[in-house]
Short mmCIF file of C-alpha atoms in Angstrom, two decimals:
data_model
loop_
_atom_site.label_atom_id
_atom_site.label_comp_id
_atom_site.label_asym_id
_atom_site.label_seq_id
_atom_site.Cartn_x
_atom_site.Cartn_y
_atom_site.Cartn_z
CA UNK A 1 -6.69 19.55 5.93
CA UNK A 2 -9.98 18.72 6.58
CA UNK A 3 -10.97 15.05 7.85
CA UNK A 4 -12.49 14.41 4.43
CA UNK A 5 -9.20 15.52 2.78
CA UNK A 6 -6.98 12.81 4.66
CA UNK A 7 -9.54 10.33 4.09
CA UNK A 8 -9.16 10.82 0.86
CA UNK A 9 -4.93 11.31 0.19
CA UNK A 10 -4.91 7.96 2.70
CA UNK A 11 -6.99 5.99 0.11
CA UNK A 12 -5.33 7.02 -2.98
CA UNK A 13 -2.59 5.70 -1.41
CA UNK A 14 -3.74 2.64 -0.50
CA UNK A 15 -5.00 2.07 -3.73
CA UNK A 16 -1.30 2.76 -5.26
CA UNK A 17 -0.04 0.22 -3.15
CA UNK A 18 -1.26 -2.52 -5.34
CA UNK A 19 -1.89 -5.35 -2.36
CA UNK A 20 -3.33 -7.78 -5.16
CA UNK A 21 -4.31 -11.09 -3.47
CA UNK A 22 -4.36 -14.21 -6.31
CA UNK A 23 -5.45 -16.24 -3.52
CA UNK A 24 -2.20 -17.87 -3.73
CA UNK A 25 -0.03 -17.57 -0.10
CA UNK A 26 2.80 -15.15 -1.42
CA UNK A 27 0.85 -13.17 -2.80
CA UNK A 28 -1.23 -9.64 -1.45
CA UNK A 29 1.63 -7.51 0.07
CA UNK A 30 -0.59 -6.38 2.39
CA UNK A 31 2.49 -5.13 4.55
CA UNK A 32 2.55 -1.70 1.74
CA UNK A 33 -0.77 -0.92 3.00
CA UNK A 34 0.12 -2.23 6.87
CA UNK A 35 3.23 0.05 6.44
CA UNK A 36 1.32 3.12 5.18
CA UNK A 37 -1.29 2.95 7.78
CA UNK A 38 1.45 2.87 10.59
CA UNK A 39 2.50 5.75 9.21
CA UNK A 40 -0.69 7.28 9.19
CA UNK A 41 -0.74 7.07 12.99
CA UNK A 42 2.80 7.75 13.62
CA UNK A 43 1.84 11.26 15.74
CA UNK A 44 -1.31 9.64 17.92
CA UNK A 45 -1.19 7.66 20.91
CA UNK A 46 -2.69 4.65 19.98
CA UNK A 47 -1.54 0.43 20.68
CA UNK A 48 -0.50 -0.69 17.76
CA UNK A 49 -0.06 -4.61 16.94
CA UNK A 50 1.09 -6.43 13.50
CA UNK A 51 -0.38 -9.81 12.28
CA UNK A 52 2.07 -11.69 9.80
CA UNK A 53 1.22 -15.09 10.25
CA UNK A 54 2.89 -16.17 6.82
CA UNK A 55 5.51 -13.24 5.25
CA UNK A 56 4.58 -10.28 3.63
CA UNK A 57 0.24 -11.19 4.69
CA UNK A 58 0.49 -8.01 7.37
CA UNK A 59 -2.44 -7.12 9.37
CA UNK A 60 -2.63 -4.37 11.38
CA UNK A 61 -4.31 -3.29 14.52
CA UNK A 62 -4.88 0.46 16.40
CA UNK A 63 -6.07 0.77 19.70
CA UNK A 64 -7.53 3.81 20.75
CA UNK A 65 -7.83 3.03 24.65
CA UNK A 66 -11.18 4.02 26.57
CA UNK A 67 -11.34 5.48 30.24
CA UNK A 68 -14.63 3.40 31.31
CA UNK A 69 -14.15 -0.05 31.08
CA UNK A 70 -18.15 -0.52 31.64
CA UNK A 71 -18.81 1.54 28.16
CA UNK A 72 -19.35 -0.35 24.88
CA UNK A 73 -15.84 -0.94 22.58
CA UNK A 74 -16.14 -0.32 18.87
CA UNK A 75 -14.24 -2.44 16.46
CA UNK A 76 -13.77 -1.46 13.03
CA UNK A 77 -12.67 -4.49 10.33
CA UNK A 78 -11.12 -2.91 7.45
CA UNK A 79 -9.54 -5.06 4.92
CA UNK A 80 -5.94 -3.85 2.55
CA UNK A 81 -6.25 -6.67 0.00
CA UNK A 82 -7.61 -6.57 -3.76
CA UNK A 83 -8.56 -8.93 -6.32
CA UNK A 84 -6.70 -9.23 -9.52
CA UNK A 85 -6.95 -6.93 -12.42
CA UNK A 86 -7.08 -7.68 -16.45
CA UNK A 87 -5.52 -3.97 -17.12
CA UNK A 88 -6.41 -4.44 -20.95
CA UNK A 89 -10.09 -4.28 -19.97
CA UNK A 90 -9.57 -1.18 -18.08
CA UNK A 91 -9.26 2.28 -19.38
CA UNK A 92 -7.59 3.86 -16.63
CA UNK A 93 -4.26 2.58 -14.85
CA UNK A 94 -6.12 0.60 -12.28
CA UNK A 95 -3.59 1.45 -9.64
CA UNK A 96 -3.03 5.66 -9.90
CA UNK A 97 -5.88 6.41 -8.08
CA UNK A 98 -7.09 8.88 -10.58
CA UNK A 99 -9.96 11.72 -10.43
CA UNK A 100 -12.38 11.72 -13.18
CA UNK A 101 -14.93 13.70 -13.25
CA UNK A 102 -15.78 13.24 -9.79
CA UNK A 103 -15.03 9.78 -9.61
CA UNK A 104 -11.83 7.62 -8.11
CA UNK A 105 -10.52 4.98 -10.48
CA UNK A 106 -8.67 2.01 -9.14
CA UNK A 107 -8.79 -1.55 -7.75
CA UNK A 108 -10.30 -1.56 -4.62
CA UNK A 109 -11.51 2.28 -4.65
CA UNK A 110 -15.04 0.77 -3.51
CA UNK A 111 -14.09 -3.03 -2.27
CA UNK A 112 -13.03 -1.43 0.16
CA UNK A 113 -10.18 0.85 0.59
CA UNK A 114 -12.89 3.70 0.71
CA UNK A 115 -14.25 1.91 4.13
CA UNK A 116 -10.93 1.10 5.43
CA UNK A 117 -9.60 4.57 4.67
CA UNK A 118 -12.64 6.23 6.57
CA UNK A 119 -11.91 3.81 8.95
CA UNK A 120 -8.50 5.13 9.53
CA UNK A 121 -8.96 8.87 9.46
CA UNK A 122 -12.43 8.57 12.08
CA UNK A 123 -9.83 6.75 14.16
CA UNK A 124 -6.66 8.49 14.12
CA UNK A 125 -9.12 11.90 14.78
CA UNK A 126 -10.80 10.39 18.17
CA UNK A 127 -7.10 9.38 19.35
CA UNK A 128 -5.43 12.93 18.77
CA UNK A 129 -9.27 14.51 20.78
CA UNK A 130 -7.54 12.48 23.82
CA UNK A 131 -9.23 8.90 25.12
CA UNK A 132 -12.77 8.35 24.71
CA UNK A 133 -15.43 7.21 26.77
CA UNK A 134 -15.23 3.29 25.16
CA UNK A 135 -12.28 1.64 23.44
CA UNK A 136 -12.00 1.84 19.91
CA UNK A 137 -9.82 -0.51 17.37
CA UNK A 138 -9.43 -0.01 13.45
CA UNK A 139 -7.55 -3.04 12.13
CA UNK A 140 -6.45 -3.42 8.60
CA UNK A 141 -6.72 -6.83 7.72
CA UNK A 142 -5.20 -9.49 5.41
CA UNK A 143 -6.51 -11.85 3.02
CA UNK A 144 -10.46 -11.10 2.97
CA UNK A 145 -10.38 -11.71 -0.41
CA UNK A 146 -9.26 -15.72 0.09
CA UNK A 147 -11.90 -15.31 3.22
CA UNK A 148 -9.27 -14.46 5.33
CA UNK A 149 -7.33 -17.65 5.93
CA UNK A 150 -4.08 -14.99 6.59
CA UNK A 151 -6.24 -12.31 8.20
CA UNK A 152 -9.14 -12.11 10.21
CA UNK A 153 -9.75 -16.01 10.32
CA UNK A 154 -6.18 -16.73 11.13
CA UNK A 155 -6.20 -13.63 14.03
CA UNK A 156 -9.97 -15.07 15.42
CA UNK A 157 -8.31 -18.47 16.14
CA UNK A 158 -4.82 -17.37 17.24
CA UNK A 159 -5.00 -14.67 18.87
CA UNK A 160 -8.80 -13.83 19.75
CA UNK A 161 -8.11 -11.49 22.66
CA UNK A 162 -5.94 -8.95 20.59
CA UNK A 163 -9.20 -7.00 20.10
CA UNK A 164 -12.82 -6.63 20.80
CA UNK A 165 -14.49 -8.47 18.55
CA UNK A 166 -18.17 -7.67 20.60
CA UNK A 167 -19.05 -4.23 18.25
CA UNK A 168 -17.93 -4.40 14.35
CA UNK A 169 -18.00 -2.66 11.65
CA UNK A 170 -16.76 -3.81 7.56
CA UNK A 171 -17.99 -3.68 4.61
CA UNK A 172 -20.85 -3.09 3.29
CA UNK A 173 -23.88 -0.58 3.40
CA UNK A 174 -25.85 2.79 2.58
CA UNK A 175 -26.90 1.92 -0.58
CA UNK A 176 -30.37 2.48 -1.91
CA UNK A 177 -33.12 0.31 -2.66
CA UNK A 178 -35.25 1.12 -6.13
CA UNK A 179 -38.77 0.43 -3.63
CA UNK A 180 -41.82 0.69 -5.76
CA UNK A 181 -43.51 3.52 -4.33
CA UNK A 182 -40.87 5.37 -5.23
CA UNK A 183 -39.87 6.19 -1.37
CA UNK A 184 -36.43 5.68 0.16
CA UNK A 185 -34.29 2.88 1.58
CA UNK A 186 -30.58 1.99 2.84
CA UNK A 187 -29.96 -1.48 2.85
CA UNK A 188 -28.03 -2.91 5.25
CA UNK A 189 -26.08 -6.10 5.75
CA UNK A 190 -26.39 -7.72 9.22
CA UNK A 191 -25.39 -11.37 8.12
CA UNK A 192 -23.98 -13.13 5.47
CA UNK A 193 -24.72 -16.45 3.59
CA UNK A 194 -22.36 -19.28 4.38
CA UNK A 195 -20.13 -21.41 2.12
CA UNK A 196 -20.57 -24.99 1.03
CA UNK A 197 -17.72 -25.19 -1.54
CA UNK A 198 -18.32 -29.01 -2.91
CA UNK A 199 -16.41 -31.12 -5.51
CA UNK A 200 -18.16 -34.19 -7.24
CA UNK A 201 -15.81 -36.86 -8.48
CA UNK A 202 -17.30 -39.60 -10.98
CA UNK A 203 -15.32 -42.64 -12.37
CA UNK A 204 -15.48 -44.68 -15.85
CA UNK A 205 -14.11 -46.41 -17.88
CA UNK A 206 -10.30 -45.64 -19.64
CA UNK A 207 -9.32 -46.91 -22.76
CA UNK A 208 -8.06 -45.88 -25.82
CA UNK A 209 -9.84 -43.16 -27.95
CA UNK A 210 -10.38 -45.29 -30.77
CA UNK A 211 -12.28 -48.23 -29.38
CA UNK A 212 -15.35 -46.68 -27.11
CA UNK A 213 -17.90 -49.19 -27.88
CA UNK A 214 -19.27 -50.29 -24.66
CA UNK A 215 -17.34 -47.61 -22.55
CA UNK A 216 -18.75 -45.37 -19.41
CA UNK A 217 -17.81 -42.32 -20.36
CA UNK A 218 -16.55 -40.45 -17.69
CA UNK A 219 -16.97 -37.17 -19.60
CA UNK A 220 -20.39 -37.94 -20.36
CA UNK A 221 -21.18 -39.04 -16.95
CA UNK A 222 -19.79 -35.41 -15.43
CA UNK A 223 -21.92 -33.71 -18.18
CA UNK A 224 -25.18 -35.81 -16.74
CA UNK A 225 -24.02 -34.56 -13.13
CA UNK A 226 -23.58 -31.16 -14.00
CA UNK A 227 -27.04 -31.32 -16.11
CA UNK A 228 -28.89 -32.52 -12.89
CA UNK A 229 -27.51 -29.95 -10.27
CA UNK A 230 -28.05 -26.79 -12.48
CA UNK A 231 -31.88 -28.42 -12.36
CA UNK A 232 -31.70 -28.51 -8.46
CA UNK A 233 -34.67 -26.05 -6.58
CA UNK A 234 -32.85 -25.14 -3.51
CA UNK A 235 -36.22 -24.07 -1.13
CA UNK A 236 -37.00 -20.26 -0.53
CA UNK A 237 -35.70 -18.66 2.26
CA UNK A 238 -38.10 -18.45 5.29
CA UNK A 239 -36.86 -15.89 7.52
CA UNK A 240 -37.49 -12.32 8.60
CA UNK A 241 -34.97 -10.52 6.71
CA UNK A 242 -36.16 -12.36 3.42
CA UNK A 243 -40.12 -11.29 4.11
CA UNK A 244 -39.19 -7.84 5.67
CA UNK A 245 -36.73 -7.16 2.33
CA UNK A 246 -40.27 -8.21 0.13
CA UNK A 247 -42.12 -6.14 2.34
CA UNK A 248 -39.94 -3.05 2.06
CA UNK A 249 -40.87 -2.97 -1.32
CA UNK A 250 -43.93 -2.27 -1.39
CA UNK A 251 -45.29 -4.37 -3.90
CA UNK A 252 -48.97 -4.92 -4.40
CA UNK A 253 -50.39 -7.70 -1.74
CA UNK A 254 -50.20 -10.90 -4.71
CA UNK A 255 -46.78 -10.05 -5.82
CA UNK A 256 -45.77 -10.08 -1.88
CA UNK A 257 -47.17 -13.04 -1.07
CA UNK A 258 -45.62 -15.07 -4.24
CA UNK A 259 -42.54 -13.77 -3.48
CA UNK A 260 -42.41 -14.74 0.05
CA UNK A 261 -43.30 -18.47 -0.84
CA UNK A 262 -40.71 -18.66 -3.45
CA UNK A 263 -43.21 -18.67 -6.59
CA UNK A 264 -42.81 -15.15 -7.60
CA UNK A 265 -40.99 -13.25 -10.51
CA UNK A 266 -37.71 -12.07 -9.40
CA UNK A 267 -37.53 -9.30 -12.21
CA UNK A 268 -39.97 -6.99 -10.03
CA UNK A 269 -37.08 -6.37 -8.65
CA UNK A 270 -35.36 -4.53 -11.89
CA UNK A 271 -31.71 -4.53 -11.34
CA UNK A 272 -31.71 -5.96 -7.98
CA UNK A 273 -33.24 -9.69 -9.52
CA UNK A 274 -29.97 -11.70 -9.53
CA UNK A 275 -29.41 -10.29 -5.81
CA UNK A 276 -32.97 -11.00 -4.58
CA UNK A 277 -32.83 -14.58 -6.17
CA UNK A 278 -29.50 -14.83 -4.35
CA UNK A 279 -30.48 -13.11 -1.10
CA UNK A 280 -33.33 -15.62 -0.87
CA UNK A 281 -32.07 -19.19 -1.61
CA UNK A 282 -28.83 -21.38 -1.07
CA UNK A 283 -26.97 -21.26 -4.77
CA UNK A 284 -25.32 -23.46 -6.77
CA UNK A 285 -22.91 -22.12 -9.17
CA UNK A 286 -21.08 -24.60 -11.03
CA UNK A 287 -17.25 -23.12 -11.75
CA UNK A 288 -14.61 -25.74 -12.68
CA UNK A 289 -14.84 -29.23 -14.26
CA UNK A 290 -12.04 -31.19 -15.40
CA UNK A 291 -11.91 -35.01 -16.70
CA UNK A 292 -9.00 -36.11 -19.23
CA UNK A 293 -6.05 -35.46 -20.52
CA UNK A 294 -4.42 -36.77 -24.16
CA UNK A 295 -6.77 -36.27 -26.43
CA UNK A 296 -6.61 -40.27 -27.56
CA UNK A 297 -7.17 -41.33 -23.69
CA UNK A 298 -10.85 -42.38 -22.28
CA UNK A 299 -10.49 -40.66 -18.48
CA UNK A 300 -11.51 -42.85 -15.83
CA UNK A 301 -12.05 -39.68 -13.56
CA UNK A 302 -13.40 -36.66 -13.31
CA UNK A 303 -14.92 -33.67 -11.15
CA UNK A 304 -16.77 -31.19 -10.56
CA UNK A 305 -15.96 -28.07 -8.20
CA UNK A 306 -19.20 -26.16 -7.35
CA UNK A 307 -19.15 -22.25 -4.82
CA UNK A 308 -22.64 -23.20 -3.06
CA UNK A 309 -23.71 -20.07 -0.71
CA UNK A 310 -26.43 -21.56 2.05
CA UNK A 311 -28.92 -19.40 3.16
CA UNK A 312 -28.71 -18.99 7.45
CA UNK A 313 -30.13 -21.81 8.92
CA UNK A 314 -29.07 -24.39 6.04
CA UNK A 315 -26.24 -27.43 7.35
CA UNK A 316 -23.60 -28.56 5.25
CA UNK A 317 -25.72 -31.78 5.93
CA UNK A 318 -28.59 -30.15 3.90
CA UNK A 319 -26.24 -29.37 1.35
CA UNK A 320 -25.28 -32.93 0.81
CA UNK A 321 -28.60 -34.05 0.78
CA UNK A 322 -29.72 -32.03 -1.71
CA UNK A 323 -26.98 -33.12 -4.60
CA UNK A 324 -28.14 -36.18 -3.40
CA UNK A 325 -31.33 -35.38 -4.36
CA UNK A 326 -30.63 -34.01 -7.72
CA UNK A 327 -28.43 -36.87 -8.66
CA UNK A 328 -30.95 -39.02 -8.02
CA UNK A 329 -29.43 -42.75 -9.22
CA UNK A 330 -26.27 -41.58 -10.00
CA UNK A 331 -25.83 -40.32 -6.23
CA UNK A 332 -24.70 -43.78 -6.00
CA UNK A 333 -22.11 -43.48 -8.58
CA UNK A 334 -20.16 -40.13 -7.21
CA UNK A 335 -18.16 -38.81 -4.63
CA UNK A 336 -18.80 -35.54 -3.08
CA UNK A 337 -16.17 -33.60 -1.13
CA UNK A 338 -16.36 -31.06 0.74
CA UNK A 339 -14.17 -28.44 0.45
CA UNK A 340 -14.41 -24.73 2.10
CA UNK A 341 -17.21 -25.23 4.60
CA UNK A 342 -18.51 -22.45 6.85
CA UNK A 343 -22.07 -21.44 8.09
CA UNK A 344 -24.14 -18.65 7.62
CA UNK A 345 -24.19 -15.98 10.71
CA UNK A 346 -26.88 -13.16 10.98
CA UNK A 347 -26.76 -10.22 13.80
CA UNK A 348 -29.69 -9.05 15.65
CA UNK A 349 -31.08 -5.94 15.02
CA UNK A 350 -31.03 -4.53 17.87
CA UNK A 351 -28.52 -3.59 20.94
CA UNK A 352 -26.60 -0.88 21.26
CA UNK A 353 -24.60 -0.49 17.95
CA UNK A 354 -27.74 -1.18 15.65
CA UNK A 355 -29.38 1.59 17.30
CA UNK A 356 -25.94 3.70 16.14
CA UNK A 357 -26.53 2.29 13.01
CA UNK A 358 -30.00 3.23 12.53
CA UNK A 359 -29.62 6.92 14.33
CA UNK A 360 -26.73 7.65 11.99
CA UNK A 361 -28.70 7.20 8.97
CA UNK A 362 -31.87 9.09 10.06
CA UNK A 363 -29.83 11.93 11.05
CA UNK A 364 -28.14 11.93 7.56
CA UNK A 365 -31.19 10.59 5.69
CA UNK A 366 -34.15 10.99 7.60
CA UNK A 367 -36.76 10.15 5.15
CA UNK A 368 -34.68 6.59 4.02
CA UNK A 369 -35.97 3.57 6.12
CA UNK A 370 -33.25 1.14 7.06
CA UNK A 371 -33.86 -2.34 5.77
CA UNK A 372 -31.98 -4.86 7.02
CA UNK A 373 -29.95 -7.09 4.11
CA UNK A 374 -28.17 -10.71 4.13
CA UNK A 375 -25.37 -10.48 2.27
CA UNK A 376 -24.82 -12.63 -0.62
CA UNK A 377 -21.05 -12.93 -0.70
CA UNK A 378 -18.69 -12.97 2.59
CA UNK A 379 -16.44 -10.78 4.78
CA UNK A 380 -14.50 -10.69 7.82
CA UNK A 381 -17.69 -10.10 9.91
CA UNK A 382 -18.53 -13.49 10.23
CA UNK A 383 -15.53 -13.99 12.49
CA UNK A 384 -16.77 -11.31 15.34
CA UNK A 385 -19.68 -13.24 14.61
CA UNK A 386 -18.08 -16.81 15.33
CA UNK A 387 -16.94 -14.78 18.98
CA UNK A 388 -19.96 -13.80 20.03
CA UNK A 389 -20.04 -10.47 18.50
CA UNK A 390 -22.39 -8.27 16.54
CA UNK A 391 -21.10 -6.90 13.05
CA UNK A 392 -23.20 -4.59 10.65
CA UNK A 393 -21.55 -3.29 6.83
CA UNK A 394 -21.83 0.47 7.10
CA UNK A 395 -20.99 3.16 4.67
CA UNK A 396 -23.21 5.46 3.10
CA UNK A 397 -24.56 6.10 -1.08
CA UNK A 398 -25.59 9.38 -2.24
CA UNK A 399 -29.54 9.07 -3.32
CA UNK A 400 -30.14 7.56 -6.88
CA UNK A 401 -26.84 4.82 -6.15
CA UNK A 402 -28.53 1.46 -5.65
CA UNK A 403 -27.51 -1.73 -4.14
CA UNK A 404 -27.24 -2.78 -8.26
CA UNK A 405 -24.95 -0.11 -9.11
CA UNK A 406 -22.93 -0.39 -5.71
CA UNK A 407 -22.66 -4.55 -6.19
CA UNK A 408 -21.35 -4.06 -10.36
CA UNK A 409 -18.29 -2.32 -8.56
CA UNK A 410 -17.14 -4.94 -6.98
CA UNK A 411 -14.20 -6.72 -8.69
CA UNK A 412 -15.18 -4.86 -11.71
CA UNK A 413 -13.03 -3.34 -14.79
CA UNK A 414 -12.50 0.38 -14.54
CA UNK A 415 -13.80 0.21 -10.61
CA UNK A 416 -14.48 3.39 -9.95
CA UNK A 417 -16.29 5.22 -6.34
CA UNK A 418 -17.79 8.68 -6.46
CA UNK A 419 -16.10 11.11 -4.13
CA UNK A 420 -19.82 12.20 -2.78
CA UNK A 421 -20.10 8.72 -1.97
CA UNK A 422 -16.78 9.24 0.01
CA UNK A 423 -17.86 12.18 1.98
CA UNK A 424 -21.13 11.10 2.86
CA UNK A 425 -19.29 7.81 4.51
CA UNK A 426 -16.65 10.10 6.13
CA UNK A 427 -19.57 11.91 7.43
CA UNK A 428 -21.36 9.21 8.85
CA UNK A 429 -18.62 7.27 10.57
CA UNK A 430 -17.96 10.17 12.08
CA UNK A 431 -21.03 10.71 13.80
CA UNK A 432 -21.45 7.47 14.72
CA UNK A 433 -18.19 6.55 16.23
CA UNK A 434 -18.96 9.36 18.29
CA UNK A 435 -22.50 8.01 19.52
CA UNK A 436 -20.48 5.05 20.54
CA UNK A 437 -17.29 5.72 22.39
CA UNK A 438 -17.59 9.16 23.33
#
């Protein structure tokens, strides 16, 4: 069988294994997929540790030990889990792992058993060639999908030194950017936004449904508070990888320069708009309220739960100040809480595993530029991050498959990757694990 060919039979598998993660502790089973990949590597010589800091949330870790303890390690952050499926919007059983028409159907084909499967197969090859040059580690991990309290987050404050965390590799990459002169472009993710996960609490008055003359309304008061933060004008970003994303475009010089300031219409960007609006300012998405119960009751509380991304360089401090801002007079009449809070983190681009990167691509694609991306959701990057580390996404999208088309995959009905998709990722992890720890 050909490396492609295990790549693939490993993923299918994975996929079958159905490690759904509700974001709820007992769920995930990642130990199907942990279980599987030890298998995988059952005939190599390669250090093998498990991860279960809470039972059945397995991650996994394969050392492939290097002779020169001088040459640069290679980590590569692959993670089992999958979000939840509604199977009666999918046509396909979203857990066979079927082939349609050149396409694989299931739950996590693309977020991102495809990566982690690559991962695998590039990893169990170099450790049956004998030791490399530099130390290389493939680790399936946890819980990315509840950003990794069980996985990567738990292992990066527990037990750091299990693994290199100074070179990494996850998710994601290699897809194409729509530029306006028609020419090429891979973008690729060298940071991510951070999280500023807020709830607002107000207070009123209770009572009895029947006499409300006179009353605060609590419900009314959450509807002001939810009225004035979807009005909030979070500041565009000012940063390289913002202008060198509008730049890569190619737009004419007005368009550019509008864009860059914050003033300009997002829908140059076609498909990519919601992404570019993203990509370029902190976001406020407003996702749960709740005030009340009995129907006949006046609620004297309520809240309001908002997922705010910050753009790198904003402080949960910023964040606060800018509800505050919003709210204007009724700042004084809230509570805001903060929930999940965690920074942005960006790599440089540049050092020895960027240059990989960027070879990799050139030698696959030559006439793509690489333009570097911040991501607009999370992974388990950020961690190697946290230690020190670098960590690019890298995979690798046929021509003509967009970052638009690769982001609608994600947590999507009838998920689905295209097997060229798959062999042009097997073929570049290939080549550039080799750059790097042979």
């Amino acid at each position: 069988m050909t490396l492609y060919d295990d790549t693939l039979q490993l993923l299918r598998q994975l996929i079958r294994n159905a490690c759904v993660n509700d974001f709820t502790g007992d769920t995930g089973y990642e130990y199907r997929n942990a279980n599987t990949l030890e298998e995988f590597f059952a005939d190599t010589d390669v250090r093998i540790r498990r991860f279960e800091p809470h039972p059945g949330r397995v991650s996994i870790a394969f050392t492939v030990d290097g002779t020169d303890d001088a040459a640069e390690p290679l980590t590569l952050l692959g993670h089992t889990d999958v979000v939840p499926v509604d199977e009666s919007k999918w046509t396909v059983d979203p857990f066979a792992a079927e082939i349609i028409d050149g396409k694989l159907y299931g739950r996590g084909s693309v977020d991102m058993l495809f990566m982690t499967a690559t991962m695998a197969a590039v990893t169990r090859e170099v450790a049956r060639a004998g030791r490399p040059r530099g130390t290389l580690t493939f680790v399936g991990l946890a819980d990315e999908e509840a950003r990794g309290g069980w996985g990567a987050k738990w292992i990066s404050e527990n037990e750091p030194d299990a693994f290199s965390w100074k070179n990494c590799l996850s998710e994601t990459a290699g897809s194409h950017l729509p530029l306006a002169d028609g020419s090429d472009a891979l973008a690729i993710n060298v940071g991510e936004k951070g999280a500023a996960q807020r709830r607002i609490t107000v207070v009123g008055d209770a009572g009895h449904g029947s006499t409300p003359f006179g009353k605060d309304f609590t419900v009314v008061k959450l509807g002001e508070v939810a009225r004035r933060i979807a009005a909030a004008e979070p500041p565009v970003l000012a940063d390289d990888l913002w202008t060198g994303f509008v730049e890569a475009f190619r737009f004419d010089p007005a368009t550019e320069v509008a864009l860059k300031k914050g003033d300009g219409d997002y829908d140059v960007f076609g498909n990519l708009a919601a992404h570019a609006h993203a990509f370029s300012h902190t976001t406020i998405s407003q996702t749960v309220a709740h005030a009340g119960g009995p129907i006949n009751v006046l609620p004297s509380t309520g809240y309001l739960e908002m997922d705010i991304r910050p753009t790198p360089g904003t402080s949960q401090d910023d964040i606060d100040a800018l509800l505050r801002d919003a709210l204007g007079d009724l700042a004084e009449e809230v509570t805001i809480e903060r929930l999940i809070s965690e920074p942005a983190t960006v790599s440089p681009t540049e050092g020895p595993l960027w240059d990989a990167v960027v070879s990799t691509y050139h030698e696959l694609m030559p006439d793509a530029q690489v333009v570097p991306v911040c991501a607009t959701g999370g992974s388990d990057l950020r961690f190697a991050r946290r230690l020190g580390g670098v960590g690019y996404g890298f995979a690798l999208h046929a021509p003509g498959r967009d970052l638009a088309e690769a982001n609608r995959q994600l947590h999507s009905h009838d998920e689905h990757l295209y097997l060229e998709d798959l062999e042009l990722t097997v073929a570049a992890y290939q080549k550039l694990v080799n750059k790097m720890v042979r």
